[in-house]
């Protein structure tokens, strides 16, 4: 009885302390937050960690058991403090302070010191009942109030040539070339992920920023990282870390729509080897499967046509013997004559609308059904993966394609509800099914996935999203850059585009590959691709292999070869950056605002970026350009990569940009390892590296190495060597090597070159390194 009385007394005190007026129900204190009811809603606020807060709202008296498709992180024990400020409840962690108005439902986010970050608006959440294909549901809307001049990013890959997403509206429906997630990232160092997969609306205007979609709850996560890297780290903590991709995935990929036989693609690889132009990957596009009665009714049968691919196992073995890898396409839709379709139909696991190709009867499978994911892999593994031993997947049409579209198609049922209510999560689940099943089947080969759509959380599956079937135009090349940077600011590090653009038919009647303007467009796109996470040539209408543009000695061939070789020389830098991405939640393509947020000019610059933490890239996107303006952010000195000329930051430089040069600047204090001249990524060991040190500031670089293509790095089988530059003392320290792995170099040479005062002559030294600390004066 005494225990009962004590519990009653404690509860009474809590209810008295955390209670509102007549417009709000009593506030219930939770271990890491509060719950209360107001304005016809039930609201639960919970700290997931000191720097992540989940806000979950449902219509009053209508609880909902939310199962997230993206969120894999769990709430961790977080000490929080509770207090009152008038009628409002205050909650504090070590990082975030919340002030909650229990009358209006307003939630005001600040940092620990009380500096305002964001307001979840008073009266800003609405639930409007509607019928979703026969199921009672709601149109859900949540409004936020931002500072007037606050820049925000994210929202998705949007090809509108804009970077800052303020004062914009977007119909968030994932389709070819449009990849959205309901997420925004503020220059103030916080991000918001509204966890909803329905076709949605994003709108920002001077009155508010809002998300609106279909569902039974408003469920969002507020993440405070203090800066852009911190926000991205919180996103990955919440929705999944990015795994290491194999070294070969950072080499050059060659593809086209399409190689018609195993001999055709094999001969492409052989010609690259004969020309001694580096190449790591060939990709096989569609219709390698049999064509049923010369139709597409056997579309995506995940099997091989016996005439055009008579011995697919031998084909892949020959590719591997030539030290290259194979990616092969698979689609989410199946023709009616395939065994997969028949099984999916029999188990009601098909979403019954028309998908690509036209007049085929192809339909997509229900990726939201876990058993359907099992069935998909069963056929893919038997017909391809375990049969031929391919090295990765090209997942096309992962939105998926929707043709002969009818509004009623969006009412069609899936395992999780109407297609309309989950559509934007299609790619996420399709990628998840293949990646997780492959890992379970064979864990000695890292998963590599090229996919045409994405959603927050997809980084967990090693997926690299490409921008879709874009046109071969200068304005489209320009649009790729801010689209990629906004996509990467959502925490998804891997992105690429078809070098040269996909649809090149406009150039056919003007000499095609020999048209000087198309050649220049292709070279400029390749320069951009050199500094993208994946460097991949692909397209239709015109072939894209290097020899189709001319012979060695012609400007177009030579310019391409120069940048392919530059990519390979940077592999030690790129692969070490990939470790930073995986281990430290780093980012390949870093908009200037990530590293120079204090320079307000960077808030609007979406056509330049850092590749890794050191190399500033300013892709040229205009025809017949000889000079290109480059803004060098304040807060660092900068070296022209090609000339070593030094510039102070905080200024614009009109940079020489002939066709064989893309403007590149290196941040002062950078340390960049340069690899050997190779024909494929693993041809030579990194036993004789040039290490460029760019003076003017202190700097550090971690050289990462492992076994290149397995998951042993997760077991600690890798090594790191830390280089540190002391600018005042002009001393470079090469630290003790940490870690080990099979095949690790015991001894090696580093050829160190100091670049300072716009020159490097006479400022170099070679050392033999045996894994122990070396200090050298330069």
XYZ file of C-alpha atoms in Angstrom:
778
model
C 0.000 0.000 0.000
C 2.871 2.401 0.818
C 4.450 1.745 -2.623
C 1.112 2.466 -4.298
C 0.696 5.735 -2.357
C 4.268 6.794 -3.207
C 3.734 6.126 -6.947
C 0.450 8.055 -6.815
C 2.203 10.987 -5.147
C 5.077 11.038 -7.710
C 2.622 10.856 -10.620
C 0.542 13.663 -9.157
C 3.626 15.871 -8.805
C 4.719 15.192 -12.388
C 1.237 15.887 -13.758
C 1.113 19.096 -11.743
C 4.567 20.205 -12.907
C 4.059 19.361 -16.581
C 0.550 20.544 -17.339
C -0.942 23.160 -19.638
C -4.178 25.099 -19.548
C -7.649 24.156 -20.808
C -6.466 23.906 -24.448
C -3.950 21.191 -23.681
C -3.983 17.862 -21.917
C -1.572 17.157 -19.091
C 2.050 16.728 -20.134
C 3.462 13.308 -19.390
C 7.142 13.157 -18.651
C 8.974 10.345 -20.453
C 12.514 9.114 -19.743
C 13.893 11.161 -22.681
C 11.080 13.513 -23.591
C 7.408 14.276 -23.137
C 4.031 13.446 -24.600
C 0.892 15.566 -24.557
C -2.292 16.256 -26.473
C -3.354 19.565 -27.984
C -5.161 20.960 -31.026
C -6.734 17.562 -31.696
C -3.335 15.843 -31.837
C -1.281 13.496 -29.711
C 2.377 14.558 -29.701
C 5.397 12.631 -28.479
C 8.854 14.239 -28.342
C 11.822 11.966 -27.678
C 15.582 12.500 -27.669
C 17.148 9.766 -29.810
C 20.568 11.020 -28.761
C 21.890 14.300 -27.364
C 21.820 15.746 -30.902
C 18.811 13.984 -32.497
C 15.179 14.563 -31.509
C 12.213 12.636 -32.875
C 8.830 14.382 -33.025
C 5.873 12.068 -33.590
C 2.338 13.438 -34.054
C -0.911 11.585 -34.672
C -4.565 12.642 -34.791
C -6.066 12.630 -31.303
C -7.090 9.165 -30.143
C -5.716 7.475 -33.290
C -2.402 5.862 -32.286
C -0.241 4.554 -35.118
C 2.534 1.953 -34.987
C 5.077 3.458 -37.410
C 7.572 1.112 -39.072
C 10.280 3.187 -40.717
C 11.843 2.050 -43.994
C 14.820 4.406 -43.637
C 15.608 4.674 -39.946
C 17.826 1.883 -38.650
C 19.349 3.694 -35.657
C 17.856 3.179 -32.215
C 17.387 5.682 -29.432
C 20.349 5.748 -27.057
C 20.244 6.626 -23.381
C 20.362 10.412 -23.178
C 20.392 12.476 -19.999
C 17.916 15.344 -20.304
C 16.824 18.160 -17.988
C 13.225 19.330 -17.564
C 12.016 22.733 -16.455
C 9.219 25.232 -17.030
C 9.228 28.666 -18.660
C 5.832 30.098 -17.895
C 3.331 27.798 -19.569
C 5.979 26.236 -21.777
C 7.986 23.116 -21.064
C 11.761 23.175 -21.514
C 13.867 20.092 -22.231
C 17.659 20.150 -22.566
C 20.317 17.685 -23.577
C 24.029 18.399 -23.881
C 23.385 19.629 -27.421
C 19.770 20.673 -28.055
C 17.269 22.721 -26.073
C 13.537 22.448 -26.773
C 10.827 24.843 -25.705
C 7.402 23.295 -26.152
C 4.187 25.298 -26.235
C 1.613 22.789 -25.082
C -1.267 25.042 -26.117
C -0.304 25.596 -29.766
C 1.835 22.510 -30.407
C 4.771 24.771 -31.256
C 8.244 23.321 -30.709
C 11.170 25.750 -30.685
C 14.600 24.245 -31.274
C 17.759 25.951 -29.977
C 21.297 24.942 -29.210
C 22.327 24.286 -25.630
C 23.047 27.990 -25.092
C 19.601 29.024 -26.300
C 20.580 30.249 -29.789
C 17.541 29.766 -32.025
C 17.761 27.085 -34.703
C 14.243 26.277 -35.975
C 10.581 26.558 -35.014
C 8.016 23.844 -35.587
C 5.241 26.391 -36.022
C 2.448 27.157 -33.615
C -0.674 25.525 -35.055
C 1.572 24.353 -37.898
C 0.493 20.704 -38.129
C -2.678 19.571 -39.852
C -4.406 16.224 -40.324
C -7.136 16.283 -42.972
C -9.088 13.009 -43.248
C -9.239 11.375 -46.660
C -9.909 8.022 -48.232
C -6.760 6.333 -49.520
C -7.960 3.627 -51.903
C -10.581 2.476 -49.423
C -8.460 2.921 -46.300
C -9.127 5.837 -43.939
C -6.034 8.033 -43.914
C -4.976 11.678 -43.698
C -3.379 14.412 -45.705
C -0.624 15.391 -43.280
C 1.065 18.752 -43.249
C 3.838 20.097 -41.022
C 5.045 23.710 -41.158
C 8.326 25.194 -39.935
C 9.558 28.739 -39.502
C 13.111 29.574 -40.622
C 15.183 32.734 -40.452
C 14.556 35.095 -43.345
C 18.009 34.750 -44.936
C 18.762 31.191 -43.842
C 20.076 29.049 -46.709
C 18.913 25.432 -46.946
C 19.897 22.506 -49.143
C 18.907 18.926 -49.834
C 15.333 18.010 -50.876
C 16.789 15.792 -53.582
C 18.427 15.682 -56.972
C 16.475 18.426 -58.734
C 17.560 19.420 -62.252
C 16.583 23.088 -62.027
C 20.089 24.576 -61.793
C 19.473 25.916 -58.273
C 21.493 25.260 -55.153
C 19.864 27.058 -52.228
C 16.356 25.576 -51.870
C 14.774 28.650 -50.238
C 11.626 30.034 -51.913
C 11.030 26.931 -54.009
C 8.268 24.358 -54.324
C 8.589 20.758 -55.441
C 6.160 17.964 -56.166
C 8.116 15.145 -54.545
C 7.468 12.155 -56.768
C 10.467 10.025 -57.695
C 10.735 9.559 -61.444
C 13.464 9.267 -64.044
C 15.769 12.304 -63.463
C 13.884 13.386 -60.305
C 15.016 11.900 -57.002
C 13.507 13.321 -53.807
C 13.634 12.793 -50.070
C 11.695 14.959 -47.568
C 14.825 16.384 -45.993
C 16.420 19.795 -45.723
C 19.832 20.804 -44.467
C 20.386 24.273 -43.005
C 23.514 26.378 -43.178
C 22.977 26.849 -39.417
C 24.133 23.285 -38.835
C 20.925 21.291 -38.471
C 18.849 19.001 -40.665
C 15.246 17.761 -40.679
C 14.123 14.406 -42.083
C 10.350 14.042 -42.406
C 10.012 10.263 -42.455
C 7.349 9.764 -45.125
C 7.445 7.804 -48.419
C 4.284 9.040 -50.086
C 4.066 11.309 -53.085
C 4.521 14.601 -51.255
C 4.838 18.356 -51.538
C 7.704 20.550 -50.401
C 7.098 24.276 -50.263
C 9.169 27.105 -48.890
C 8.009 30.714 -48.940
C 8.525 33.757 -46.680
C 5.749 32.536 -44.372
C 6.926 28.964 -43.759
C 8.596 25.797 -44.977
C 6.236 22.828 -45.170
C 6.047 19.152 -46.021
C 2.689 17.710 -47.028
C 1.944 14.081 -47.797
C -0.232 11.081 -47.176
C -0.178 9.055 -43.977
C -1.281 8.475 -40.425
C 1.358 10.551 -38.640
C 3.756 13.432 -38.904
C 7.073 11.853 -37.993
C 10.297 13.822 -38.244
C 13.826 13.866 -36.856
C 15.627 17.070 -35.977
C 19.412 16.625 -36.130
C 21.877 19.195 -34.844
C 25.418 18.704 -36.068
C 26.735 22.284 -35.620
C 28.097 22.159 -39.179
C 27.429 20.321 -42.445
C 29.685 17.366 -41.641
C 27.949 17.028 -38.299
C 24.513 16.959 -39.907
C 25.595 14.301 -42.406
C 27.047 12.243 -39.580
C 23.715 12.405 -37.749
C 21.846 11.385 -40.905
C 24.023 8.302 -41.258
C 23.805 7.494 -37.564
C 20.052 7.517 -37.984
C 19.631 5.904 -41.425
C 22.801 3.893 -41.980
C 26.530 4.214 -42.524
C 28.004 4.063 -46.012
C 30.079 0.887 -46.555
C 33.420 0.836 -48.352
C 33.205 0.215 -52.078
C 36.012 -1.808 -53.691
C 39.004 0.025 -55.162
C 37.958 -0.895 -58.711
C 34.669 0.980 -58.262
C 36.654 4.224 -58.401
C 38.190 3.418 -61.771
C 36.709 4.157 -65.205
C 33.452 2.484 -66.352
C 32.518 2.023 -70.021
C 28.965 1.364 -71.152
C 26.472 2.144 -73.868
C 22.871 1.400 -74.722
C 23.636 -1.447 -75.486
C 26.207 -4.180 -76.233
C 24.299 -6.790 -78.240
C 26.490 -9.810 -77.559
C 29.138 -11.101 -75.225
C 31.750 -10.739 -77.985
C 30.899 -7.060 -78.538
C 31.496 -6.004 -74.941
C 34.556 -8.261 -74.655
C 36.064 -6.691 -77.772
C 35.486 -3.217 -76.304
C 37.535 -4.210 -73.277
C 40.253 -5.754 -75.449
C 40.538 -2.579 -77.493
C 40.959 -0.470 -74.364
C 43.740 -2.817 -73.300
C 45.371 -2.647 -76.759
C 45.245 1.153 -76.688
C 46.551 1.156 -73.108
C 43.750 3.470 -71.992
C 42.832 2.644 -68.366
C 39.524 0.854 -67.736
C 38.159 -1.146 -64.803
C 34.524 -1.923 -65.608
C 32.285 -2.767 -68.541
C 28.516 -2.673 -68.092
C 25.941 -4.850 -69.835
C 22.652 -3.078 -70.508
C 19.257 -4.615 -71.290
C 18.110 -7.434 -73.612
C 20.896 -9.877 -72.940
C 17.961 -12.196 -72.181
C 15.967 -14.139 -74.809
C 13.345 -12.202 -76.751
C 10.177 -14.287 -76.740
C 8.839 -14.493 -80.330
C 10.768 -11.281 -81.091
C 8.839 -9.429 -78.388
C 9.595 -8.088 -74.918
C 7.133 -10.361 -73.159
C 10.091 -12.178 -71.550
C 11.539 -8.865 -70.360
C 14.054 -9.168 -67.520
C 14.011 -12.965 -67.333
C 17.446 -12.803 -65.677
C 18.756 -15.393 -68.098
C 20.890 -15.301 -71.259
C 19.993 -15.527 -74.931
C 21.804 -18.614 -76.240
C 22.709 -17.090 -79.603
C 24.081 -13.730 -78.453
C 25.416 -14.901 -75.068
C 26.184 -18.572 -75.707
C 28.612 -18.974 -72.795
C 28.061 -16.217 -70.234
C 30.284 -17.899 -67.637
C 33.198 -17.911 -70.085
C 32.398 -14.305 -70.999
C 32.771 -13.127 -67.422
C 35.859 -15.274 -66.901
C 37.467 -13.606 -69.926
C 36.572 -10.167 -68.575
C 38.226 -11.091 -65.286
C 41.292 -12.474 -67.088
C 41.656 -9.056 -68.692
C 41.635 -7.571 -65.171
C 38.251 -5.898 -65.476
C 34.869 -6.230 -63.799
C 31.293 -6.638 -65.051
C 28.156 -4.835 -63.946
C 24.956 -6.238 -65.417
C 21.519 -4.680 -65.521
C 18.417 -6.005 -63.828
C 15.007 -4.343 -63.664
C 12.134 -4.318 -61.155
C 9.582 -5.144 -63.878
C 8.941 -8.534 -65.480
C 7.318 -9.567 -68.737
C 4.347 -11.965 -68.571
C 6.311 -14.878 -70.077
C 8.946 -14.943 -67.332
C 8.951 -17.455 -64.495
C 9.427 -14.603 -62.038
C 6.253 -12.877 -63.179
C 4.251 -16.062 -62.985
C 5.327 -16.674 -59.390
C 4.772 -13.056 -58.367
C 1.326 -13.087 -59.986
C 0.371 -16.292 -58.222
C 1.308 -14.784 -54.860
C -0.234 -11.347 -55.527
C 3.168 -9.654 -55.402
C 2.819 -7.569 -58.570
C 1.836 -3.878 -58.658
C -0.461 -4.015 -61.629
C 0.500 -1.047 -63.814
C 2.472 -0.804 -67.047
C 6.200 -0.369 -66.722
C 8.960 -0.260 -69.318
C 9.115 -1.351 -72.096
C 5.947 -0.335 -73.969
C 3.653 -3.053 -75.306
C 5.456 -5.735 -73.316
C 2.953 -6.376 -70.543
C 5.763 -5.841 -68.016
C 4.754 -5.041 -64.433
C 6.855 -4.161 -61.338
C 7.029 -6.470 -58.357
C 6.026 -5.401 -54.842
C 9.337 -4.390 -53.277
C 7.577 -3.586 -50.001
C 6.841 -7.258 -49.383
C 9.817 -8.958 -47.660
C 8.953 -12.299 -49.233
C 8.903 -10.694 -52.678
C 12.464 -9.474 -52.079
C 13.432 -13.073 -51.281
C 11.847 -14.345 -54.484
C 13.504 -11.649 -56.605
C 16.918 -12.614 -55.270
C 16.250 -16.327 -55.712
C 15.979 -15.873 -59.480
C 18.701 -13.216 -59.726
C 21.159 -15.370 -57.823
C 20.432 -18.574 -59.718
C 20.210 -16.973 -63.156
C 23.110 -14.552 -62.863
C 25.082 -13.988 -59.649
C 25.983 -17.514 -58.584
C 26.027 -18.649 -62.230
C 28.404 -16.165 -63.869
C 30.010 -14.382 -60.898
C 29.372 -10.813 -61.982
C 30.851 -8.035 -59.881
C 27.938 -5.671 -59.394
C 24.484 -4.556 -60.477
C 22.978 -1.877 -62.588
C 19.488 -1.374 -61.173
C 17.619 0.524 -63.859
C 14.153 2.046 -63.576
C 14.120 1.984 -59.793
C 11.445 4.708 -59.516
C 10.022 2.579 -61.308
C 9.111 3.600 -64.881
C 5.362 4.103 -65.174
C 3.843 4.201 -68.663
C 0.238 4.451 -69.845
C -0.239 6.150 -66.511
C -3.707 6.350 -64.934
C -4.564 8.109 -61.678
C -6.172 4.898 -60.456
C -2.769 3.185 -60.702
C -1.732 5.011 -57.558
C -4.603 3.351 -55.681
C -3.130 -0.098 -56.390
C -2.287 -2.105 -53.277
C 1.203 -2.913 -52.028
C 2.229 -4.859 -48.973
C 2.374 -1.584 -46.994
C -0.644 0.234 -48.393
C -1.562 2.070 -51.566
C 1.170 2.645 -54.135
C 0.613 6.380 -53.675
C 1.431 6.138 -49.966
C 4.842 4.453 -50.399
C 5.994 5.202 -53.950
C 9.066 7.263 -53.083
C 10.517 4.383 -51.060
C 10.507 1.964 -54.033
C 14.188 2.350 -54.914
C 15.256 2.131 -51.276
C 13.562 -1.232 -50.812
C 14.653 -2.647 -54.186
C 18.287 -1.746 -53.447
C 18.000 -3.112 -49.932
C 16.686 -6.469 -51.122
C 19.534 -7.058 -53.551
C 22.332 -5.699 -51.352
C 21.363 -7.593 -48.215
C 20.741 -10.871 -50.028
C 24.052 -10.668 -51.872
C 25.885 -10.042 -48.607
C 24.187 -13.084 -47.083
C 25.004 -15.194 -50.135
C 28.645 -14.232 -50.643
C 30.468 -11.907 -48.295
C 33.884 -12.034 -50.003
C 32.883 -9.492 -52.647
C 31.794 -5.975 -51.713
C 28.433 -4.984 -53.091
C 28.416 -2.403 -55.894
C 25.088 -1.046 -57.111
C 24.390 1.582 -59.756
C 20.812 2.797 -59.442
C 18.563 5.394 -61.088
C 16.698 6.604 -58.031
C 17.243 6.945 -54.331
C 15.974 7.843 -50.901
C 17.604 8.660 -47.579
C 18.980 5.428 -46.138
C 20.066 4.028 -49.479
C 23.715 4.824 -48.636
C 23.605 1.803 -46.321
C 23.484 -0.526 -49.327
C 26.536 0.691 -51.277
C 24.288 2.266 -53.894
C 25.485 4.909 -56.343
C 22.627 6.949 -57.808
C 22.952 8.341 -61.298
C 20.986 11.334 -62.527
C 18.879 9.449 -65.055
C 18.379 9.633 -68.807
C 19.504 13.228 -69.212
C 19.925 14.948 -72.572
C 23.302 15.708 -74.160
C 23.190 19.499 -73.852
C 25.320 22.171 -72.234
C 22.534 23.384 -69.981
C 21.946 19.833 -68.752
C 25.621 19.439 -67.918
C 25.418 22.647 -65.892
C 22.344 21.382 -64.028
C 24.125 18.214 -62.911
C 26.399 20.051 -60.478
C 23.981 21.700 -57.995
C 21.726 18.633 -58.278
C 24.613 16.399 -57.204
C 25.617 18.724 -54.379
C 22.108 18.898 -52.943
C 21.836 15.124 -53.185
C 25.100 14.612 -51.319
C 24.014 17.090 -48.616
C 21.252 14.607 -47.742
C 23.990 12.279 -46.492
C 24.068 10.016 -49.571
C 27.700 10.136 -50.735
C 27.644 8.192 -54.010
C 26.355 9.895 -57.152
C 27.236 10.068 -60.865
C 25.834 10.976 -64.277
C 26.114 9.606 -67.817
C 29.280 11.209 -69.195
C 28.132 13.063 -72.302
C 24.454 12.801 -71.369
C 22.210 9.870 -72.297
C 20.185 11.117 -75.275
C 22.607 12.301 -77.969
C 20.302 12.042 -81.008
C 20.459 15.797 -81.604
C 24.080 15.358 -82.725
C 23.495 12.553 -85.239
C 22.913 14.760 -88.269
C 25.960 16.881 -87.522
C 28.681 14.215 -87.895
C 27.836 12.557 -84.577
C 30.943 11.709 -82.576
C 33.046 13.860 -84.934
C 30.916 16.953 -84.349
C 33.291 19.444 -82.650
C 30.629 20.754 -80.278
C 29.547 17.283 -79.166
C 33.184 16.323 -78.731
C 33.771 19.365 -76.555
C 30.596 18.700 -74.535
C 31.723 15.098 -74.007
C 35.204 16.137 -72.849
C 33.819 18.762 -70.455
C 31.394 16.182 -69.055
C 34.264 13.728 -68.657
C 36.190 16.340 -66.693
C 33.210 16.610 -64.348
C 33.004 12.800 -64.205
C 36.678 12.590 -63.237
C 35.741 14.381 -60.022
C 32.526 12.462 -59.303
C 32.326 9.439 -56.982
C 31.825 7.186 -60.030
C 33.399 7.941 -63.430
C 31.122 6.293 -65.999
C 30.655 6.808 -69.732
C 27.218 5.842 -71.065
C 24.566 6.882 -73.527
C 22.392 6.081 -76.505
C 22.191 7.295 -80.127
C 25.994 7.595 -80.415
C 28.711 5.191 -79.160
C 30.864 6.496 -76.310
C 34.080 4.474 -76.472
C 37.110 6.727 -76.766
C 38.141 5.662 -80.292
C 34.801 6.727 -81.740
C 35.843 10.364 -81.201
C 39.105 10.066 -83.130
C 42.537 8.459 -82.981
C 45.273 9.057 -80.462
C 46.892 12.340 -81.398
C 43.585 14.093 -82.038
C 42.545 16.619 -79.397
C 39.347 14.814 -78.353
C 41.020 11.434 -77.831
C 43.980 12.957 -76.036
C 41.849 15.091 -73.722
C 39.785 12.063 -72.692
C 42.853 9.949 -72.098
C 44.419 12.732 -70.012
C 41.498 12.828 -67.596
C 41.047 9.077 -67.390
C 44.731 8.846 -66.445
C 44.359 11.722 -63.993
C 41.535 9.803 -62.298
C 43.783 6.756 -61.894
C 46.694 8.830 -60.574
C 44.367 10.154 -57.861
C 43.193 6.692 -56.718
C 45.233 6.759 -53.453
C 43.574 10.098 -52.639
C 40.115 8.897 -53.739
C 40.300 5.546 -51.947
C 41.498 7.236 -48.759
C 38.570 9.645 -49.144
C 36.245 6.655 -49.437
C 37.565 5.480 -46.064
C 36.856 8.925 -44.654
C 33.315 8.609 -46.073
C 32.794 5.201 -44.485
C 34.647 5.641 -41.203
C 34.117 9.324 -40.448
C 30.874 10.071 -42.344
C 32.801 12.146 -44.866
C 31.638 13.297 -48.285
C 33.165 13.001 -51.776
C 31.532 16.050 -53.379
C 31.685 18.855 -50.843
C 29.846 22.081 -51.706
C 31.931 25.065 -50.645
C 29.426 25.869 -47.899
C 30.487 22.675 -46.089
C 34.009 23.911 -45.376
C 33.565 27.676 -45.664
C 30.162 28.450 -44.162
C 31.567 31.634 -42.579
C 32.075 33.009 -46.109
C 28.487 33.923 -47.004
C 29.272 33.960 -50.713
C 29.567 30.172 -50.576
C 25.941 29.834 -49.477
C 24.778 30.368 -53.056
C 27.619 28.706 -54.999
C 26.363 25.433 -56.422
C 28.603 25.037 -59.477
C 31.901 24.507 -57.641
C 32.815 22.018 -54.951
C 35.664 20.292 -53.179
C 36.351 16.724 -54.282
C 37.468 15.204 -51.021
C 38.724 17.755 -48.545
C 41.445 19.302 -50.702
C 40.693 19.732 -54.429
C 38.386 22.528 -55.567
C 36.671 21.687 -58.872
C 34.960 24.226 -61.147
C 33.570 22.285 -64.140
C 33.314 24.198 -67.408
C 29.749 24.116 -68.769
C 29.828 26.515 -71.731
C 30.893 25.882 -75.333
C 34.210 27.245 -76.655
C 35.308 28.545 -73.288
C 38.921 29.666 -72.848
C 38.565 31.370 -69.443
C 36.395 30.338 -66.498
C 35.569 32.310 -63.335
C 36.377 30.487 -60.095
C 35.570 31.755 -56.619
C 38.254 30.890 -54.058
C 36.633 30.900 -50.603
C 37.863 33.095 -47.820
C 39.621 31.297 -45.011
C 42.299 29.490 -47.014
C 45.015 30.008 -49.559
C 44.737 28.215 -52.910
C 47.081 26.732 -55.503
C 46.239 26.281 -59.169
C 46.594 22.513 -59.621
C 48.092 22.876 -63.103
C 50.496 25.787 -62.583
C 51.088 25.785 -58.790
C 50.370 29.527 -58.739
C 49.224 30.665 -55.289
C 46.177 32.861 -54.520
C 44.698 34.215 -51.325
C 41.088 33.247 -50.699
C 38.063 35.508 -50.756
C 38.362 36.423 -54.418
C 37.278 35.385 -57.896
C 39.952 34.267 -60.359
C 39.472 34.250 -64.118
C 41.154 30.915 -64.801
C 42.639 29.596 -68.037
C 40.384 26.772 -69.231
C 41.361 25.442 -72.661
C 39.624 22.229 -73.689
C 42.207 19.990 -72.016
C 42.071 21.847 -68.676
C 39.352 21.937 -66.032
C 39.927 24.584 -63.343
C 41.275 22.874 -60.227
C 42.602 24.535 -57.084
C 44.201 22.860 -54.076
C 43.631 24.168 -50.562
C 46.756 25.331 -48.744
C 47.869 22.725 -46.212
C 46.693 19.828 -48.378
C 48.666 16.600 -48.698
C 47.816 14.621 -51.840
C 49.275 11.197 -52.728
C 49.714 10.507 -56.453
C 49.605 6.916 -57.678
C 51.358 5.079 -60.508
C 50.466 4.995 -64.203
C 48.200 1.911 -64.527
C 45.738 0.279 -66.911
C 43.417 -0.844 -64.113
C 43.124 0.022 -60.447
C 45.109 -2.865 -58.936
C 47.750 -3.301 -61.643
C 50.544 -1.904 -59.472
C 51.076 -1.647 -55.748
C 51.416 1.773 -54.186
C 55.050 1.152 -53.331
C 56.380 4.332 -54.951
C 54.005 7.235 -54.367
C 54.553 10.901 -54.991
C 53.238 12.929 -52.075
C 52.443 16.553 -52.843
C 52.487 18.928 -49.881
C 50.861 22.302 -50.495
C 52.348 24.823 -48.060
C 50.804 27.878 -46.512
C 48.949 26.163 -43.665
C 49.236 23.151 -41.401
C 47.729 20.008 -42.861
C 47.003 16.333 -42.346
C 46.148 13.381 -44.586
C 45.441 9.740 -43.740
C 46.512 7.232 -46.407
C 44.212 4.217 -46.213
C 44.887 0.748 -47.657
C 43.232 -2.651 -47.392
C 42.623 -5.826 -49.425
C 40.593 -3.792 -51.984
C 37.501 -5.993 -52.451
C 36.166 -7.854 -49.442
C 34.702 -7.055 -46.039
C 37.790 -7.854 -44.012
C 38.206 -4.143 -43.327
C 35.187 -4.487 -41.030
C 37.309 -6.922 -38.991
C 40.171 -4.439 -38.739
C 42.171 -5.751 -41.700
C 43.438 -2.416 -43.016
C 46.236 0.043 -42.434
C 46.527 3.812 -42.136
C 49.497 6.139 -42.382
C 49.040 9.696 -41.128
C 50.965 12.510 -42.808
C 51.185 15.821 -40.917
C 52.599 19.076 -42.243
C 53.850 21.746 -39.872
C 53.909 24.851 -41.997
C 55.885 27.039 -39.607
C 58.675 24.514 -39.181
C 58.411 23.251 -42.790
C 58.393 19.713 -41.446
C 56.454 16.680 -42.682
C 55.933 13.773 -40.320
C 54.991 10.376 -41.681
C 53.543 8.616 -38.666
C 53.748 5.042 -37.486
C 51.615 2.784 -39.630
C 48.640 1.413 -37.747
C 46.909 -1.841 -38.571
C 47.777 -4.597 -41.001
C 46.256 -6.769 -43.713
C 47.228 -9.631 -45.999
C 49.538 -8.431 -48.770
C 50.435 -5.168 -47.028
C 53.647 -3.510 -48.187
C 56.514 -3.827 -45.706
C 58.680 -1.114 -47.220
C 57.948 1.584 -49.774
C 59.187 4.866 -51.165
C 57.536 8.250 -50.773
C 58.701 11.006 -53.094
C 57.698 14.154 -51.224
C 57.290 17.395 -53.164
C 56.665 20.682 -51.392
C 54.664 23.208 -53.386
C 54.952 26.689 -51.923
C 55.329 30.243 -53.178
C 53.959 29.151 -56.541
C 56.749 26.671 -57.281
C 58.100 23.257 -56.370
C 61.588 23.127 -57.897
C 64.272 22.092 -55.428
C 61.795 21.401 -52.639
C 61.566 17.605 -52.818
C 62.906 14.600 -50.960
C 62.585 10.819 -51.324
C 62.377 8.544 -48.314
C 62.151 4.827 -47.691
C 59.345 4.106 -45.248
C 59.175 0.898 -43.199
C 56.100 1.679 -41.137
C 57.870 3.722 -38.459
C 57.683 7.454 -37.788
C 59.821 9.659 -40.021
C 60.203 13.427 -39.702
C 61.657 15.375 -42.604
C 62.548 18.999 -43.136
C 61.650 20.505 -46.526
